[in-house]
XYZ file of N, CA, C and O in Angstrom:
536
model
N -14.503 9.630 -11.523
C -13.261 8.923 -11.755
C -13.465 7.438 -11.476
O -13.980 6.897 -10.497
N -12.981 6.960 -12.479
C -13.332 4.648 -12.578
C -12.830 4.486 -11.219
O -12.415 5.585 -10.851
N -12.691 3.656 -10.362
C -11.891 2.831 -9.495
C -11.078 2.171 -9.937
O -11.342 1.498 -10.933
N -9.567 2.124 -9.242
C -8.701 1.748 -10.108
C -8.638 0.361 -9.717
O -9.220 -0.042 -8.709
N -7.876 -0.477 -10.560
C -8.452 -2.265 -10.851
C -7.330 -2.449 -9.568
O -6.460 -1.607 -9.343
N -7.538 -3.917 -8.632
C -6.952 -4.266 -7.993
C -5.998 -4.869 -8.575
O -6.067 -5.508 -9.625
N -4.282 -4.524 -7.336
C -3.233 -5.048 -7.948
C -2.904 -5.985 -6.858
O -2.942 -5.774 -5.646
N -2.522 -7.228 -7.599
C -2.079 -8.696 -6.929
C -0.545 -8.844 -6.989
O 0.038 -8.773 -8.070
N 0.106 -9.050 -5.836
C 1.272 -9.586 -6.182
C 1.323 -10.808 -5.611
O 1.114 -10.979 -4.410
N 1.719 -12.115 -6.762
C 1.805 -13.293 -6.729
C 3.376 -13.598 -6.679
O 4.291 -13.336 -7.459
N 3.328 -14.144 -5.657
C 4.684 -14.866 -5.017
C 4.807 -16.158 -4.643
O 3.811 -16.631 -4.094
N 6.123 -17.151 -4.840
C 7.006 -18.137 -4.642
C 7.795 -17.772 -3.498
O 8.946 -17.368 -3.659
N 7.160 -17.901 -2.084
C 8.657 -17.796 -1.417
C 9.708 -19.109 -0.986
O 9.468 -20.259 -1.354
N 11.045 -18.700 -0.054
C 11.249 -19.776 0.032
C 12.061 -20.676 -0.838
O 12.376 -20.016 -1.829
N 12.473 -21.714 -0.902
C 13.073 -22.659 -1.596
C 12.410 -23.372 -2.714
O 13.094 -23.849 -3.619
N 10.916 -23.487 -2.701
C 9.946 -23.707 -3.523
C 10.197 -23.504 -4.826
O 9.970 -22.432 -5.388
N 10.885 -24.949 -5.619
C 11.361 -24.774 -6.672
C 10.129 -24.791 -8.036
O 10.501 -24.637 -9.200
N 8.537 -25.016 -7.639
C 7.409 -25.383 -8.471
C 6.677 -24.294 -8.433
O 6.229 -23.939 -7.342
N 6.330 -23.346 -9.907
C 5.834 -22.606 -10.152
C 4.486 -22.300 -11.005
O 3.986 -21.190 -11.187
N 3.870 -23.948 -11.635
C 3.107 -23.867 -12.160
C 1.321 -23.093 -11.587
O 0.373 -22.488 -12.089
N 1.744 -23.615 -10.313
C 0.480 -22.969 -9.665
C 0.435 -21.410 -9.497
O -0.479 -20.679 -9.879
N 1.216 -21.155 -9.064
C 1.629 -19.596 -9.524
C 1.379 -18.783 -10.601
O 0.844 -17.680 -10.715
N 1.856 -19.526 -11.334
C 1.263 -19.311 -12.970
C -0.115 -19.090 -13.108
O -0.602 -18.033 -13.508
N -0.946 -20.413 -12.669
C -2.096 -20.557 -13.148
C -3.043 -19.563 -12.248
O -4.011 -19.064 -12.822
N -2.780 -19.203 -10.657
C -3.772 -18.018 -10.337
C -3.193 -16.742 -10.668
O -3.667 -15.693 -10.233
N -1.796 -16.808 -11.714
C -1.577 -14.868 -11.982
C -2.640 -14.814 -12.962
O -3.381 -13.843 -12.804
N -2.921 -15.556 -13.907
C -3.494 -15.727 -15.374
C -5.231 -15.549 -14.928
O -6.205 -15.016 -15.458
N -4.975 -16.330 -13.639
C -6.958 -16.304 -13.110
C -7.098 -14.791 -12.906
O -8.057 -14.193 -13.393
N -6.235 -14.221 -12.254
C -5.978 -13.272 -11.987
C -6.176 -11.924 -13.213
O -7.089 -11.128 -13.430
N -5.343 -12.071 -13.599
C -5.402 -11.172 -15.122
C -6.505 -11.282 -15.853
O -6.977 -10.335 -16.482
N -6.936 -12.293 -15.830
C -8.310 -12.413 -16.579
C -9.392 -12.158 -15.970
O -10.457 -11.982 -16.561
N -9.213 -12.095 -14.373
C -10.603 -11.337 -13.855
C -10.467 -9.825 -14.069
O -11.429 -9.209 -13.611
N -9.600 -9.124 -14.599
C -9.365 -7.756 -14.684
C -8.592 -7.177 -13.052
O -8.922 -6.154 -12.451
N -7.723 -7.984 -12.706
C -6.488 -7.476 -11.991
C -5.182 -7.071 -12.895
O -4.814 -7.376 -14.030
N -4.654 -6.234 -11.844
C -3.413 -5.985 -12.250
C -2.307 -7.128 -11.388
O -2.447 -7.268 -10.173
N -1.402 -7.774 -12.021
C -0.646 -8.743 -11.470
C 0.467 -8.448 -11.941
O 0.865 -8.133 -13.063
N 1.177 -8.655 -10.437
C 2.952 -8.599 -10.275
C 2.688 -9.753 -10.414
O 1.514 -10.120 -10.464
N 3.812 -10.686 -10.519
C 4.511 -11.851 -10.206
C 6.279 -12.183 -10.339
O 7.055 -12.353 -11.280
N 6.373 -12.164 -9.057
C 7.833 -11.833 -8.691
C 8.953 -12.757 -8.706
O 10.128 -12.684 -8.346
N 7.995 -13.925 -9.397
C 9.016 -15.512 -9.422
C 9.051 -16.544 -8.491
O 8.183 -16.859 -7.677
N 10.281 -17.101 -8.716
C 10.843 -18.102 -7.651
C 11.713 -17.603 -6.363
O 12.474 -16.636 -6.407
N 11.517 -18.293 -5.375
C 12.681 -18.293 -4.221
C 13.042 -16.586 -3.674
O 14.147 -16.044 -3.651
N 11.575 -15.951 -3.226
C 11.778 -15.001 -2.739
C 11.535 -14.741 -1.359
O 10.483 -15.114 -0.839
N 12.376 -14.162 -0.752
C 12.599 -13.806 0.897
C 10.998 -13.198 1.337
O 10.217 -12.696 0.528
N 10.755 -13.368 2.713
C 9.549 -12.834 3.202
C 9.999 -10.804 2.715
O 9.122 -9.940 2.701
N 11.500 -10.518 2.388
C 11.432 -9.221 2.779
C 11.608 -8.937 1.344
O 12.202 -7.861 1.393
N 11.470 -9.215 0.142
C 11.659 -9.234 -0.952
C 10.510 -8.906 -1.290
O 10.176 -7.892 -1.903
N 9.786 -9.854 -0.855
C 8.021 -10.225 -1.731
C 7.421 -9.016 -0.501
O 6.342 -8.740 -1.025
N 7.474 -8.291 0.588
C 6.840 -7.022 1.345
C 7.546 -5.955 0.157
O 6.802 -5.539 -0.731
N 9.544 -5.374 0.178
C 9.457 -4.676 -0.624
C 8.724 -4.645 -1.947
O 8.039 -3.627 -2.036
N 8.648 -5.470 -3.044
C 8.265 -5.511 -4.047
C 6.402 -4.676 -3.856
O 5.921 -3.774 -4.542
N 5.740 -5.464 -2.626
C 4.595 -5.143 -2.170
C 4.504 -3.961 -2.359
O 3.886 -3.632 -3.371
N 4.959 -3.087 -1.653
C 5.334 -1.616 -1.288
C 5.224 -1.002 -1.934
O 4.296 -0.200 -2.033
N 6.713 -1.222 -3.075
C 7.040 -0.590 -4.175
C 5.775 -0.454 -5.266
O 5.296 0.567 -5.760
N 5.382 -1.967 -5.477
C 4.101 -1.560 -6.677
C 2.620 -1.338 -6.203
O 1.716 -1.322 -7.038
N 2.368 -1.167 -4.853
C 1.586 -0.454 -4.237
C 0.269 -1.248 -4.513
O -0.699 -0.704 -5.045
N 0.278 -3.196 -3.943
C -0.543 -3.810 -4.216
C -1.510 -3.855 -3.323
O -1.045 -3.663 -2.199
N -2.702 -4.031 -3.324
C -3.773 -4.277 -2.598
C -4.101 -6.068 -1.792
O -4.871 -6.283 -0.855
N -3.385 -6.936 -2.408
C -3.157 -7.950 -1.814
C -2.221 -8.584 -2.467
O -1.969 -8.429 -3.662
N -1.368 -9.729 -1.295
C -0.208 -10.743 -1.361
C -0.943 -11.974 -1.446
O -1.808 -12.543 -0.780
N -0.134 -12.235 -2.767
C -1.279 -14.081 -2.913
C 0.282 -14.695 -3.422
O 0.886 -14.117 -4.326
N 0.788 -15.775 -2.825
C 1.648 -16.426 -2.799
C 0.884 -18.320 -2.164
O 0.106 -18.895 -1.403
N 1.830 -18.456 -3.161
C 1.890 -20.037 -3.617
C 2.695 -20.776 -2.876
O 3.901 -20.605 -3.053
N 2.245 -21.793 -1.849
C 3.955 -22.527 -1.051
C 3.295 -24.071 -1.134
O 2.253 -24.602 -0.749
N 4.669 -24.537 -1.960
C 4.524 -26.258 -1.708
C 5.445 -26.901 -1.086
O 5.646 -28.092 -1.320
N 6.261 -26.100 -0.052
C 7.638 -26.564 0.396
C 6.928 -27.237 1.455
O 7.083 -28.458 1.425
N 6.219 -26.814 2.352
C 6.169 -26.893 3.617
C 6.546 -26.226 4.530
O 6.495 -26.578 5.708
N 7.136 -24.780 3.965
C 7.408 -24.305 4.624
C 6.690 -22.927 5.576
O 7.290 -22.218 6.385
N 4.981 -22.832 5.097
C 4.375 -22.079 5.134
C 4.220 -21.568 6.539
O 3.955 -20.387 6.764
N 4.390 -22.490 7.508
C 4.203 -22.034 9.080
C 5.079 -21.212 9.658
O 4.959 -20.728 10.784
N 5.965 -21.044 8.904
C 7.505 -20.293 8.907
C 7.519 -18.951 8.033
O 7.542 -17.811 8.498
N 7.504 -19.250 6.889
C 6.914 -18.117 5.862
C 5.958 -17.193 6.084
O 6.130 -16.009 6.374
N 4.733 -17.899 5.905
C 3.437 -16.793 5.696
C 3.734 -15.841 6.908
O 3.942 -14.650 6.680
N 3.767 -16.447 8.494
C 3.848 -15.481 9.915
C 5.316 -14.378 9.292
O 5.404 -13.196 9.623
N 6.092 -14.908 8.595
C 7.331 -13.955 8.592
C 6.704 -12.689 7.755
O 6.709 -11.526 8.160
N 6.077 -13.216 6.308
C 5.671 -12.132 5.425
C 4.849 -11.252 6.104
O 4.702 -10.188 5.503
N 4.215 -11.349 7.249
C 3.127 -10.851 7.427
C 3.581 -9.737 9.041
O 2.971 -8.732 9.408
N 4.825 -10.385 9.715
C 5.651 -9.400 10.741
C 5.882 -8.996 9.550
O 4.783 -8.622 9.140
N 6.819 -8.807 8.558
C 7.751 -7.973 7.560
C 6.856 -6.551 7.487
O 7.185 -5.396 7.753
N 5.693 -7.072 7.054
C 4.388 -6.128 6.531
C 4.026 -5.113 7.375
O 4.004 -3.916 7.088
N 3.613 -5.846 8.893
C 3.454 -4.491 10.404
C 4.852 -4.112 10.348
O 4.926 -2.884 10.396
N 5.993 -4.661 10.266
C 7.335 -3.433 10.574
C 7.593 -2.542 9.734
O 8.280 -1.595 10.118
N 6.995 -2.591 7.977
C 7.096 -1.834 7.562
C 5.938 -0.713 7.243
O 5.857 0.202 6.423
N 5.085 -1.216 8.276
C 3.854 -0.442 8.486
C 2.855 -0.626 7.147
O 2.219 0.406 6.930
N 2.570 -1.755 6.170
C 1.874 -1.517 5.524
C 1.005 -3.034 5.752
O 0.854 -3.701 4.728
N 0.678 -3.355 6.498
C -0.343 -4.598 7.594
C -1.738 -3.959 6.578
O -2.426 -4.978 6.510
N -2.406 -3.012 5.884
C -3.045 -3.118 5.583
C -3.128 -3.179 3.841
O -3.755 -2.435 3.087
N -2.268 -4.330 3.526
C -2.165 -5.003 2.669
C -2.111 -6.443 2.991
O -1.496 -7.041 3.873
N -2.961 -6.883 1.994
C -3.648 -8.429 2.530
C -3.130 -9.447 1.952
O -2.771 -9.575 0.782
N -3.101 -10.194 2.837
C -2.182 -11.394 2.674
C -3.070 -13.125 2.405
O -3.867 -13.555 3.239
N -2.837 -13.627 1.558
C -3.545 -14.782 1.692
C -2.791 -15.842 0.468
O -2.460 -15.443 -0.649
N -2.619 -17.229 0.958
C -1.976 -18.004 0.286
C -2.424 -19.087 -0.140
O -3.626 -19.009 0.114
N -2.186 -20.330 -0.766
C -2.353 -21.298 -1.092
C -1.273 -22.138 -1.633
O -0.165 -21.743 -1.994
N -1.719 -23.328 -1.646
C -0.645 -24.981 -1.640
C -0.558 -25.598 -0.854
O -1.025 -25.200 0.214
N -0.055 -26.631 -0.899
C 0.144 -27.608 0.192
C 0.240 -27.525 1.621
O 1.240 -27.903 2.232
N -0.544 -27.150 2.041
C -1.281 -26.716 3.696
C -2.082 -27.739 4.305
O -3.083 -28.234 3.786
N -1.607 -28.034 5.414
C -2.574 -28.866 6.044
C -3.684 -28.198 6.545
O -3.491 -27.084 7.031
N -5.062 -28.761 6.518
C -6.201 -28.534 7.272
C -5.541 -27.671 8.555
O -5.493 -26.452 8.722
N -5.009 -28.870 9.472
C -4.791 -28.281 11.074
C -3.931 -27.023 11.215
O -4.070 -26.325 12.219
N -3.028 -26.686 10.238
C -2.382 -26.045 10.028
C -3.063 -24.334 10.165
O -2.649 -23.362 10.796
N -4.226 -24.513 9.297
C -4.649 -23.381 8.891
C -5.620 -22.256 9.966
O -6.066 -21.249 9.415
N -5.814 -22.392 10.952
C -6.606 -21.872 11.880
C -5.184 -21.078 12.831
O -5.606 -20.562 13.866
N -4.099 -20.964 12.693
C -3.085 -20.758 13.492
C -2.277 -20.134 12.334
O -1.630 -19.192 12.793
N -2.101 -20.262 11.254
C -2.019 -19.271 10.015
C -3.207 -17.755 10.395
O -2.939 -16.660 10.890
N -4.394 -18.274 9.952
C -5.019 -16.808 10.322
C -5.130 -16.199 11.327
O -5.759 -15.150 11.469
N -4.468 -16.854 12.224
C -4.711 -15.733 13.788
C -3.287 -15.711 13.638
O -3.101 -15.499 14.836
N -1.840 -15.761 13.057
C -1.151 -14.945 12.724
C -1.014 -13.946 11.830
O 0.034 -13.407 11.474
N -2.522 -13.639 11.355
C -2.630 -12.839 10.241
C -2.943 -12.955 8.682
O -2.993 -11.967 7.950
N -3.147 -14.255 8.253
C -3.107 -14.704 7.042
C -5.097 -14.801 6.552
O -5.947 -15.645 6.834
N -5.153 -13.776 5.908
C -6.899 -13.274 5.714
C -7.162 -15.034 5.231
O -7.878 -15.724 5.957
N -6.616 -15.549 4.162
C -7.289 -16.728 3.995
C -6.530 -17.660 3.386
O -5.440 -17.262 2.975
N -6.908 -19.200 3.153
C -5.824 -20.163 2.683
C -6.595 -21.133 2.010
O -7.732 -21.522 2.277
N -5.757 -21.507 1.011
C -6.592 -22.169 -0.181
C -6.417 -23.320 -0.538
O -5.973 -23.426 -1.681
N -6.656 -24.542 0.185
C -5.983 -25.656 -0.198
C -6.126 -26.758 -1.372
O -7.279 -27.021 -1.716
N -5.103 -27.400 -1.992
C -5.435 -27.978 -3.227
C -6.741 -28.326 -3.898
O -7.680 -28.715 -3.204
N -6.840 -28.226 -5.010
C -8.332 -28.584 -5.511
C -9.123 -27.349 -5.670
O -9.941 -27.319 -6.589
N -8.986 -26.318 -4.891
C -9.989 -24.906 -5.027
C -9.741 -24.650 -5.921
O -8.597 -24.791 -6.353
N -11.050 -23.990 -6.822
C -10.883 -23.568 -8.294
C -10.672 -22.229 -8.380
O -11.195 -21.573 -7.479
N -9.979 -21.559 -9.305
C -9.787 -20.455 -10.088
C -10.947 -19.195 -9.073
O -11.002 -18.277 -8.255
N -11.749 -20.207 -10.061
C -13.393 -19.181 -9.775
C -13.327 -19.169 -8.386
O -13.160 -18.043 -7.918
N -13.399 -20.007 -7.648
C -13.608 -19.511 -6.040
C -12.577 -18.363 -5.546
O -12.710 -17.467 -4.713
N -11.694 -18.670 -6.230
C -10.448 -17.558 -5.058
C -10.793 -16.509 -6.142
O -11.261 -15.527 -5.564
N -10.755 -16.329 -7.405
C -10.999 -14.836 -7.977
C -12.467 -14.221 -7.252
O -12.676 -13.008 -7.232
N -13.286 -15.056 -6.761
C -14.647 -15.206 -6.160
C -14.355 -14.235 -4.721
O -14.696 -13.120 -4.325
N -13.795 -14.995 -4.385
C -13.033 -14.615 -2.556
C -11.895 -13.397 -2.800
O -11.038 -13.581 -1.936
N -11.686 -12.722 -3.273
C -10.686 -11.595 -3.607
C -11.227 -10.670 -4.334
O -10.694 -9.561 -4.296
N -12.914 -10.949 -5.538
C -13.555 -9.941 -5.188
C -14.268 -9.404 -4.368
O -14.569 -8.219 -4.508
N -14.756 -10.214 -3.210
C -15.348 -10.436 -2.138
C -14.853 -9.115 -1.220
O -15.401 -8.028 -1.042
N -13.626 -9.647 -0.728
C -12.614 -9.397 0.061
C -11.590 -8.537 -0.092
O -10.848 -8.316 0.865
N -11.474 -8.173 -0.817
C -10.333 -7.360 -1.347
C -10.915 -5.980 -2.292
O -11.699 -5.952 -3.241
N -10.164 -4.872 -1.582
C -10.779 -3.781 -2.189
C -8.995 -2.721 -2.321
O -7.852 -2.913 -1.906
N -9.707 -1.611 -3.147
C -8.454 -0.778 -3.437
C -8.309 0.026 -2.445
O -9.150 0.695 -1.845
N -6.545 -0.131 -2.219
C -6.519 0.977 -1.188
C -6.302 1.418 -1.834
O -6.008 1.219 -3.013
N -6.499 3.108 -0.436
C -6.740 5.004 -0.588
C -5.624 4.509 -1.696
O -5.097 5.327 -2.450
């Protein structure tokens, strides 16, 4: 039996009214032979876990240019242990500071991608890293 293709759900949380980047890693995405949700704009940390759940993704890749990521990502990622599915992986990119990011992953955030990283590296780092769950 094949292994079944990894499924991405790409998320906007937040107030974050800019979606082009979003766009552009669902498409990196799809074209490496993932399966991709993408759930839009202005979704709650508990929106973008249900949706998780429901389509039974193997990793959370969400896009934040608010600034609001120090707030966000730690929320998506409690949402995830309370609903007991922590072993779905979480990793983001956008407008992140350097200092920022070392205190992101020891709240849980596998990895963070800041402006300028190409396509190829993060489809690179998610085949790497990312495998199908049971």
């Amino acid at each position: 039996m094949a292994e079944r293709r990894l499924r991405v759900l790409v998320g906007k949380p937040g107030l974050d009214g800019h979606d082009r980047g979003a766009k552009i890693i669902a498409r990196a995405f799809r074209d490496a032979g993932f399966e991709v949700i993408y759930t839009g704009l202005h979704q709650t940390p508990e929106q973008i876990v249900a949706a998780s759940i429901q389509e039974d993704v193997d990793l959370i890749a969400l896009s934040i240019l608010s600034g609001a990521h120090n707030t966000l990502l730690p929320a998506v990622y409690s949402n995830l242990k309370e609903k007991g599915a922590e072993d779905i992986m979480l990793m983001a990119g956008g407008v992140i500071p350097e200092d920022d990011i070392p205190g992101l992953k020891a709240a849980g955030i596998a990895e963070i991608f800041t402006p300028g990283t190409s396509t190829e590296v993060i489809v690179d780092w998610v085949r790497t890293n990312v495998h199908p769950r049971a």
